[in-house]
Coordinates of C-alpha atoms in Angstrom, one line a residue:
X1 CA -243.3 -107.5 73.5
X2 CA -243.0 -104.1 71.1
X3 CA -240.8 -104.4 68.6
X4 CA -238.1 -102.6 69.8
X5 CA -237.9 -104.9 73.0
X6 CA -238.2 -108.1 70.3
X7 CA -235.2 -106.6 68.6
X8 CA -233.7 -105.3 71.8
X9 CA -233.8 -109.2 73.5
X10 CA -233.2 -110.8 69.5
X11 CA -229.4 -108.3 70.1
X12 CA -228.6 -109.2 73.7
X13 CA -228.0 -112.8 72.6
X14 CA -225.2 -111.6 69.6
X15 CA -223.7 -109.1 71.7
X16 CA -223.9 -112.0 74.0
X17 CA -222.7 -114.8 71.3
X18 CA -219.5 -111.7 70.6
X19 CA -218.3 -112.0 73.7
X20 CA -218.2 -116.1 73.5
X21 CA -216.2 -115.7 70.2
X22 CA -213.7 -112.8 72.2
X23 CA -212.9 -115.6 74.8
X24 CA -212.0 -117.8 71.9
X25 CA -209.6 -115.4 70.7
X26 CA -208.3 -114.4 74.4
X27 CA -207.4 -117.7 75.3
X28 CA -205.6 -118.3 72.2
X29 CA -203.0 -116.4 72.1
X30 CA -202.4 -117.1 75.8
X31 CA -203.0 -120.6 77.4
X32 CA -204.0 -122.5 73.8
X33 CA -202.3 -125.1 73.7
X34 CA -200.1 -125.2 70.0
X35 CA -200.7 -127.8 69.2
X36 CA -205.1 -127.2 69.1
X37 CA -205.0 -124.1 66.1
X38 CA -206.3 -126.4 63.0
X39 CA -209.4 -126.9 65.6
X40 CA -209.8 -123.9 66.9
X41 CA -209.7 -122.6 63.2
X42 CA -212.6 -124.5 62.4
X43 CA -214.5 -123.2 65.3
X44 CA -213.3 -119.5 65.0
X45 CA -215.3 -120.1 61.7
X46 CA -218.2 -122.3 63.0
X47 CA -219.0 -119.2 65.3
X48 CA -218.6 -116.7 63.2
X49 CA -220.7 -118.3 60.9
X50 CA -223.5 -118.3 63.7
X51 CA -223.0 -114.6 64.2
X52 CA -223.8 -113.3 60.5
X53 CA -226.8 -115.5 60.3
X54 CA -227.4 -113.2 63.3
X55 CA -226.5 -110.1 62.5
X56 CA -228.2 -110.8 59.3
X57 CA -231.3 -111.9 60.4
X58 CA -234.1 -110.7 58.2
X59 CA -236.7 -110.5 61.1
X60 CA -233.4 -107.6 62.3
X61 CA -234.4 -105.5 59.3
X62 CA -238.7 -106.1 59.5
X63 CA -237.7 -104.3 63.6
X64 CA -235.4 -101.8 62.8
X65 CA -238.6 -100.8 59.5
X66 CA -240.6 -101.1 63.6
X67 CA -239.8 -100.4 65.4
X68 CA -239.7 -97.1 67.5
X69 CA -237.2 -95.9 70.9
X70 CA -238.6 -95.0 73.8
X71 CA -236.2 -92.2 74.2
X72 CA -232.4 -90.8 73.4
X73 CA -230.9 -94.1 74.5
X74 CA -233.2 -96.3 72.6
X75 CA -232.5 -94.2 69.4
X76 CA -228.8 -94.6 70.0
X77 CA -229.5 -98.5 70.4
X78 CA -231.7 -98.7 66.8
X79 CA -228.6 -96.7 65.1
X80 CA -225.6 -98.5 65.7
X81 CA -227.8 -102.1 65.4
X82 CA -229.2 -100.7 62.0
X83 CA -225.4 -99.8 60.9
X84 CA -224.0 -103.4 61.7
X85 CA -226.9 -104.8 60.2
X86 CA -226.2 -102.7 56.9
X87 CA -222.4 -104.1 56.8
X88 CA -223.3 -107.6 57.4
X89 CA -226.4 -107.6 54.8
X90 CA -223.3 -106.7 52.0
X91 CA -220.7 -109.4 53.7
X92 CA -222.0 -112.7 51.9
X93 CA -222.0 -115.1 54.6
X94 CA -219.0 -117.7 53.6
X95 CA -216.6 -114.8 53.3
X96 CA -217.1 -113.6 56.9
X97 CA -217.0 -117.5 57.9
X98 CA -213.7 -118.0 56.4
X99 CA -212.2 -114.4 56.9
X100 CA -212.8 -115.9 60.6
X101 CA -211.0 -119.7 59.8
X102 CA -208.6 -117.5 57.7
X103 CA -207.3 -114.6 60.6
X104 CA -207.2 -117.9 63.4
X105 CA -204.3 -119.8 61.5
X106 CA -202.8 -116.7 60.4
X107 CA -202.5 -115.5 63.6
X108 CA -199.9 -118.9 64.4
X109 CA -198.8 -118.7 61.4
X110 CA -197.3 -115.4 61.7
X111 CA -196.4 -115.9 66.0
X112 CA -193.6 -119.2 64.2
X113 CA -192.4 -116.8 61.5
X114 CA -191.7 -113.8 63.9
X115 CA -190.3 -116.4 66.1
X116 CA -187.8 -117.7 63.2
X117 CA -187.2 -114.3 61.8
X118 CA -188.4 -115.5 58.3
X119 CA -192.0 -112.7 56.9
X120 CA -191.3 -114.9 53.3
X121 CA -192.5 -118.3 55.5
X122 CA -195.6 -116.4 56.2
X123 CA -196.3 -113.9 53.7
X124 CA -198.0 -116.8 51.7
X125 CA -200.7 -116.3 54.8
X126 CA -200.8 -112.7 54.3
X127 CA -201.6 -112.7 50.9
X128 CA -204.7 -115.3 51.1
X129 CA -205.2 -112.4 54.5
X130 CA -205.4 -109.9 52.2
X131 CA -206.8 -111.1 49.2
X132 CA -210.0 -112.0 51.1
X133 CA -209.8 -108.3 52.7
X134 CA -209.7 -106.7 49.1
X135 CA -212.9 -109.2 49.5
X136 CA -215.0 -108.0 52.4
X137 CA -214.2 -103.7 50.9
X138 CA -215.6 -103.9 48.2
X139 CA -218.4 -105.8 48.6
X140 CA -218.9 -102.8 51.8
X141 CA -217.2 -100.4 49.2
X142 CA -219.7 -98.0 48.2
X143 CA -218.8 -94.5 46.3
X144 CA -215.8 -94.7 48.9
X145 CA -212.3 -96.6 48.9
X146 CA -211.7 -100.3 49.4
X147 CA -209.9 -99.0 52.3
X148 CA -212.5 -95.9 53.5
X149 CA -214.6 -99.3 54.1
X150 CA -212.4 -101.0 55.7
X151 CA -212.0 -98.0 58.2
X152 CA -214.6 -97.3 59.0
X153 CA -215.1 -99.9 60.7
X154 CA -212.7 -99.2 63.8
X155 CA -213.4 -95.2 62.9
X156 CA -216.4 -95.0 62.1
X157 CA -216.9 -91.8 59.4
X158 CA -213.0 -90.9 60.0
X159 CA -211.6 -91.3 55.9
X160 CA -208.1 -92.1 55.0
X161 CA -207.6 -88.2 53.2
X162 CA -209.0 -87.1 56.8
X163 CA -206.3 -88.6 57.9
X164 CA -203.7 -88.1 55.7
X165 CA -204.2 -85.0 56.3
X166 CA -204.0 -84.8 59.9
X167 CA -200.5 -86.8 60.0
X168 CA -199.2 -84.8 56.7
X169 CA -199.7 -81.3 59.6
X170 CA -198.1 -83.2 62.5
X171 CA -195.4 -84.7 60.4
X172 CA -192.6 -81.6 60.3
X173 CA -193.1 -81.1 63.9
X174 CA -192.6 -84.4 65.0
X175 CA -189.7 -84.8 63.4
X176 CA -188.1 -81.1 64.2
X177 CA -188.5 -82.7 67.7
X178 CA -186.9 -86.5 67.2
X179 CA -183.8 -84.4 65.7
X180 CA -183.8 -82.4 68.2
X181 CA -184.5 -85.1 70.5
X182 CA -181.5 -87.2 68.7
X183 CA -178.8 -84.6 68.8
X184 CA -179.1 -83.4 72.3
X185 CA -177.9 -85.1 75.4
X186 CA -179.0 -88.8 76.0
X187 CA -181.1 -89.9 79.1
X188 CA -179.9 -92.8 80.3
X189 CA -181.3 -96.3 80.9
X190 CA -182.8 -98.4 83.9
X191 CA -180.8 -101.1 84.7
X192 CA -180.3 -104.2 87.0
X193 CA -181.9 -107.4 87.0
X194 CA -185.8 -107.2 87.1
X195 CA -187.6 -111.0 87.8
X196 CA -190.5 -111.3 85.6
X197 CA -193.1 -112.2 88.8
X198 CA -191.8 -108.7 90.3
X199 CA -192.3 -106.8 87.5
X200 CA -196.3 -108.8 87.4
X201 CA -196.9 -108.4 90.9
X202 CA -195.5 -104.2 90.1
X203 CA -198.1 -104.5 86.7
X204 CA -200.5 -106.1 89.3
X205 CA -200.6 -102.8 91.5
X206 CA -200.2 -101.0 88.4
X207 CA -203.1 -101.7 86.8
X208 CA -205.4 -101.9 90.3
X209 CA -204.2 -98.5 91.2
X210 CA -205.3 -96.9 87.3
X211 CA -209.4 -99.0 88.2
X212 CA -208.8 -102.1 87.3
X213 CA -210.6 -104.1 89.0
X214 CA -209.6 -107.2 88.9
X215 CA -212.4 -109.6 90.5
X216 CA -213.8 -108.8 86.8
X217 CA -211.1 -110.0 84.6
X218 CA -207.4 -110.9 84.6
X219 CA -203.8 -109.4 83.2
X220 CA -202.1 -112.9 82.2
X221 CA -198.8 -112.9 79.4
X222 CA -198.7 -112.7 75.4
X223 CA -196.5 -112.6 72.6
X224 CA -198.2 -108.9 71.6
X225 CA -200.2 -107.5 74.8
X226 CA -203.8 -107.0 73.9
X227 CA -206.9 -106.1 75.6
X228 CA -209.7 -108.2 76.1
X229 CA -213.9 -108.5 76.7
X230 CA -217.1 -105.6 77.7
X231 CA -218.9 -105.4 81.2
X232 CA -217.9 -107.4 83.8
X233 CA -215.8 -110.2 82.0
X234 CA -212.9 -107.6 80.7
X235 CA -209.2 -109.6 80.2
X236 CA -205.5 -107.6 79.1
X237 CA -202.3 -109.0 78.6
X238 CA -198.7 -107.7 79.3
X239 CA -195.6 -109.3 78.6
X240 CA -192.2 -109.3 80.4
X241 CA -188.4 -108.6 79.1
X242 CA -185.6 -109.2 81.9
X243 CA -183.2 -106.3 80.9
X244 CA -186.1 -103.6 80.0
X245 CA -189.1 -103.4 82.6
X246 CA -190.6 -100.9 81.6
X247 CA -192.2 -102.7 78.4
X248 CA -194.1 -104.2 81.7
X249 CA -195.1 -101.5 83.3
X250 CA -196.2 -99.3 80.5
X251 CA -197.8 -102.4 78.2
X252 CA -199.9 -102.5 82.1
X253 CA -201.0 -99.2 81.8
X254 CA -201.3 -98.5 78.5
X255 CA -203.9 -102.3 78.2
X256 CA -205.9 -100.6 81.7
X257 CA -206.5 -97.6 80.1
X258 CA -208.8 -99.6 77.6
X259 CA -210.5 -102.3 79.9
X260 CA -211.6 -99.3 82.6
X261 CA -213.5 -98.0 79.5
X262 CA -215.1 -101.6 79.3
X263 CA -215.3 -102.0 82.3
X264 CA -216.5 -98.1 83.4
X265 CA -219.1 -98.0 81.1
X266 CA -223.1 -97.8 82.3
X267 CA -223.7 -101.6 83.2
X268 CA -228.0 -100.7 81.0
X269 CA -226.3 -100.4 78.3
X270 CA -224.8 -104.1 78.7
X271 CA -224.6 -106.9 76.3
X272 CA -226.4 -104.3 73.5
X273 CA -224.4 -102.0 71.0
X274 CA -223.9 -99.2 73.7
X275 CA -222.0 -101.3 76.0
X276 CA -218.7 -101.2 74.4
X277 CA -216.0 -98.4 72.9
X278 CA -217.6 -96.4 70.4
X279 CA -214.5 -96.9 68.5
X280 CA -210.9 -97.8 67.9
X281 CA -209.7 -94.2 67.9
X282 CA -212.1 -92.9 71.2
X283 CA -210.7 -96.5 72.5
X284 CA -206.8 -95.0 71.7
X285 CA -207.7 -92.0 73.7
X286 CA -208.2 -93.7 77.4
X287 CA -205.3 -96.2 76.8
X288 CA -202.3 -93.2 75.5
X289 CA -203.9 -90.7 78.0
X290 CA -203.3 -93.0 80.6
X291 CA -200.5 -94.8 80.0
X292 CA -198.5 -91.4 78.7
X293 CA -200.1 -88.2 80.1
X294 CA -200.7 -89.9 83.4
X295 CA -198.4 -93.1 84.0
X296 CA -195.0 -90.5 82.2
X297 CA -195.9 -87.6 84.0
X298 CA -192.7 -86.0 85.9
X299 CA -195.0 -85.8 88.8
X300 CA -195.8 -90.4 88.3
X301 CA -192.7 -90.9 87.8
X302 CA -191.6 -90.0 91.4
X303 CA -193.7 -92.4 92.5
X304 CA -192.6 -94.8 90.6
X305 CA -189.2 -94.5 90.9
X306 CA -189.8 -95.1 95.1
X307 CA -192.1 -98.3 94.0
X308 CA -189.1 -99.9 91.5
X309 CA -186.5 -98.6 94.5
X310 CA -188.8 -100.3 96.6
X311 CA -189.5 -103.4 94.6
X312 CA -185.4 -103.9 92.1
X313 CA -183.1 -102.0 94.3
X314 CA -180.7 -100.7 92.7
X315 CA -181.7 -100.1 89.3
X316 CA -178.4 -97.8 87.3
X317 CA -180.4 -94.4 87.4
X318 CA -179.0 -91.4 91.1
X319 CA -182.6 -90.1 90.7
X320 CA -186.3 -89.1 90.5
X321 CA -186.1 -87.3 87.7
X322 CA -183.1 -89.5 85.8
X323 CA -185.5 -91.5 85.9
X324 CA -188.2 -89.1 84.9
X325 CA -185.6 -88.9 82.0
X326 CA -185.3 -92.6 81.6
X327 CA -188.7 -92.9 81.0
X328 CA -189.5 -90.3 78.9
X329 CA -186.2 -91.3 76.7
X330 CA -186.2 -90.4 72.6
X331 CA -184.2 -93.4 71.6
X332 CA -183.5 -94.8 68.4
X333 CA -185.9 -98.1 67.8
X334 CA -187.9 -100.7 65.7
X335 CA -190.7 -101.2 67.8
X336 CA -194.2 -99.2 68.0
X337 CA -194.9 -100.4 71.6
X338 CA -191.7 -99.2 73.2
X339 CA -191.3 -96.4 71.2
X340 CA -190.7 -92.4 72.8
X341 CA -194.5 -90.3 73.3
X342 CA -192.4 -88.2 70.2
X343 CA -191.5 -91.5 67.7
X344 CA -194.5 -93.5 67.8
X345 CA -197.2 -91.3 65.6
X346 CA -194.0 -91.7 63.0
X347 CA -194.4 -95.5 63.0
X348 CA -198.2 -95.5 62.6
X349 CA -197.3 -93.4 59.7
X350 CA -195.5 -95.7 57.9
X351 CA -197.7 -98.5 58.5
X352 CA -200.7 -96.5 57.8
X353 CA -199.1 -96.1 54.1
X354 CA -198.5 -99.7 53.7
X355 CA -201.7 -101.0 54.5
X356 CA -203.4 -98.6 52.5
X357 CA -201.4 -100.1 49.2
X358 CA -201.6 -103.0 50.2
X359 CA -205.2 -102.7 50.1
X360 CA -205.2 -100.8 46.9
X361 CA -203.8 -103.0 44.9
X362 CA -200.5 -101.0 45.0
X363 CA -197.9 -103.3 46.8
X364 CA -198.2 -107.0 46.5
X365 CA -196.9 -109.3 49.3
X366 CA -194.0 -110.4 48.5
X367 CA -192.9 -106.9 48.0
X368 CA -193.9 -106.0 51.3
X369 CA -190.6 -106.6 53.6
X370 CA -188.0 -104.4 51.1
X371 CA -191.0 -101.6 51.3
X372 CA -191.4 -101.9 54.8
X373 CA -187.0 -101.7 55.5
X374 CA -186.9 -98.9 52.7
X375 CA -190.0 -96.9 54.7
X376 CA -188.1 -97.4 58.1
X377 CA -184.3 -96.7 56.7
X378 CA -186.0 -93.4 55.5
X379 CA -188.7 -92.7 57.9
X380 CA -185.9 -93.1 60.5
X381 CA -182.9 -93.0 59.6
X382 CA -181.1 -96.3 60.7
X383 CA -181.6 -100.0 59.1
X384 CA -184.1 -103.0 60.0
X385 CA -181.6 -105.5 60.9
X386 CA -184.7 -108.4 61.2
X387 CA -187.5 -109.2 60.7
X388 CA -189.4 -109.7 64.3
X389 CA -187.7 -106.2 64.4
X390 CA -189.7 -105.3 61.5
X391 CA -192.7 -106.2 59.7
X392 CA -193.3 -109.2 61.4
X393 CA -193.7 -106.9 64.4
X394 CA -197.2 -106.6 64.7
X395 CA -199.9 -108.4 65.1
X396 CA -202.5 -106.6 63.3
X397 CA -202.2 -107.1 59.5
X398 CA -202.5 -111.6 60.3
X399 CA -205.4 -111.8 62.4
X400 CA -207.1 -108.7 59.0
X401 CA -207.2 -105.7 60.9
X402 CA -206.5 -103.3 58.2
X403 CA -207.3 -100.0 59.3
X404 CA -206.5 -100.5 62.2
X405 CA -203.1 -98.8 63.1
X406 CA -204.2 -95.3 62.2
X407 CA -206.6 -94.7 64.8
X408 CA -204.0 -95.2 67.4
X409 CA -202.7 -92.1 66.2
X410 CA -206.4 -90.8 66.6
X411 CA -206.0 -92.0 70.1
X412 CA -203.4 -89.3 70.5
X413 CA -205.1 -86.6 69.5
X414 CA -208.2 -87.0 71.3
X415 CA -205.9 -88.2 74.5
X416 CA -204.6 -84.3 73.7
X417 CA -207.3 -82.7 73.9
X418 CA -208.0 -84.9 76.9
X419 CA -205.6 -83.8 78.7
X420 CA -206.1 -80.6 78.0
X421 CA -209.4 -80.2 79.5
X422 CA -209.2 -82.9 82.7
X423 CA -205.8 -80.2 83.7
X424 CA -208.3 -77.3 83.5
X425 CA -211.2 -79.2 85.7
X426 CA -208.6 -81.0 88.0
X427 CA -206.1 -78.6 88.0
X428 CA -204.5 -80.8 91.6
X429 CA -203.9 -83.7 89.4
X430 CA -200.9 -83.9 89.7
X431 CA -200.5 -84.3 93.6
X432 CA -202.5 -87.2 93.7
X433 CA -200.4 -88.7 90.6
X434 CA -197.0 -87.8 92.8
X435 CA -199.2 -90.1 95.8
X436 CA -199.9 -92.7 93.2
X437 CA -203.4 -91.7 92.9
X438 CA -204.8 -91.5 89.6
X439 CA -208.0 -91.9 91.0
X440 CA -209.3 -87.9 90.5
X441 CA -208.3 -88.5 86.4
X442 CA -209.5 -91.6 86.1
X443 CA -212.9 -90.7 88.0
X444 CA -213.3 -88.0 86.3
X445 CA -212.6 -90.1 81.9
X446 CA -214.7 -92.1 83.6
X447 CA -217.9 -89.8 84.4
X448 CA -216.7 -87.8 80.9
X449 CA -215.8 -90.5 78.1
X450 CA -215.9 -93.7 79.9
X451 CA -219.6 -94.4 80.8
X452 CA -221.0 -93.7 77.9
X453 CA -219.8 -96.5 75.8
X454 CA -221.1 -96.1 72.4
X455 CA -224.5 -93.5 73.1
X456 CA -222.4 -90.8 70.6
X457 CA -220.4 -90.9 67.5
X458 CA -216.3 -91.4 68.2
X459 CA -215.7 -87.1 67.3
X460 CA -219.2 -86.3 68.9
X461 CA -218.0 -88.1 72.9
X462 CA -214.3 -86.4 72.9
X463 CA -216.2 -83.0 71.6
X464 CA -218.6 -83.2 74.6
X465 CA -215.9 -83.9 77.0
X466 CA -213.3 -81.3 75.8
X467 CA -216.0 -78.3 75.0
X468 CA -214.5 -77.9 71.4
X469 CA -214.2 -79.8 68.4
X470 CA -210.9 -82.6 68.2
X471 CA -207.6 -80.8 66.6
X472 CA -204.4 -82.0 66.7
X473 CA -203.2 -78.8 68.4
X474 CA -202.8 -80.2 72.1
X475 CA -201.2 -82.9 71.6
X476 CA -198.2 -81.2 69.6
X477 CA -198.5 -78.2 71.5
X478 CA -197.9 -80.8 75.3
X479 CA -195.4 -83.1 73.1
X480 CA -192.9 -79.5 72.0
X481 CA -193.4 -78.6 75.5
X482 CA -192.5 -81.8 77.1
X483 CA -189.5 -83.0 75.0
X484 CA -188.4 -79.2 74.7
X485 CA -188.4 -79.2 78.7
X486 CA -186.3 -82.7 78.8
X487 CA -184.4 -81.8 75.6
X488 CA -183.5 -77.7 76.6
X489 CA -180.9 -77.6 73.1

């Protein structure tokens, strides 16, 4: 066996164990009994200790120094293993284990505090999470800020300065579009009876139409929808609301985009560093294009209107055009995951600035709720009414995902670029969507993005797919065209 083969055998076992650890997290968010939280914290810590030991094994460094890749794919494998090994070696084992234990427990504390609208009950735990994440960032940082060190986990090569420039460029156009829409004639929402079991039946139908292979996954309920796993075990979750079927429908389509990315990666990469999405920005490009440019398109809404009427009866809108307006209406609201396409990125900008300040030490956790409420009022023009609609609405900080939020906006930018390229390559895509068939669009995304997994760097895979470097231009153009037509002024 060659040195390269020994390294890859070690890596496959590490990747398999990481999938087991991920399954523990899935279980915790879906079916784990509430009383098991403390034990699960210990289990998660134990798994992280094992994974950290494998990732920092001195033999990995020796193998990396001696290994010769057989081809371009092998070189990509070595690049990803070297990156993971270098980052893992910088973080002390006891810190990695402590973080795993804490964030497992913190998630339950957050969920209870959210249910009671009580930020003060969560603040001490969050303070500890922030403290340990700052320690981790300090261990990782080499000539970069603490925030950039954490951001690199989710979007390799990205920096806060790059994101600040991107957001500064996007904000004026988004604010202008929002004003146009909110000053215009408000679209009516849907109304009626939307039983949870019927919503879930439709959700499963939609996931299948968008390419999700249910024989290699499952759909469950969770407080905060997510996708988990890779390869032959990729699970998605959604949630239902009795008065808002779009919450379930578009959460499901969104998570299906994530899941199809993982299921669609070349099977030769399974249980290797290339066998998963290359970055969260690219991952979000898949979920956002599935959800928005495809799922909220006029063509797909025409099909979905008929399905909704067949399943729910009268839904409170009179025709396909009114339904399309209801799906895409710009409206006041608090919740990021329920935000329209115009305002979504403004929600991300708020979180990005606050988490940067937390990591830098410029904002204390005890002052976070007040800072959130002040910023929300400034950005959106109305006050937050309760903590679950404000600082407690997202799970990310409770599980230590500092640096994750801006990848949602990067995903939107990438999705704008991919949508432009997709429609040029598949000019009859709307004819298929009108029949409830996203297949040709999904096939193009599979061929040009998903199958590559981690083979290319994040911006490289988008550039290869689109034929040009990613930029905010296509997204902003798409939003202007869509919402100026919906709100003609």
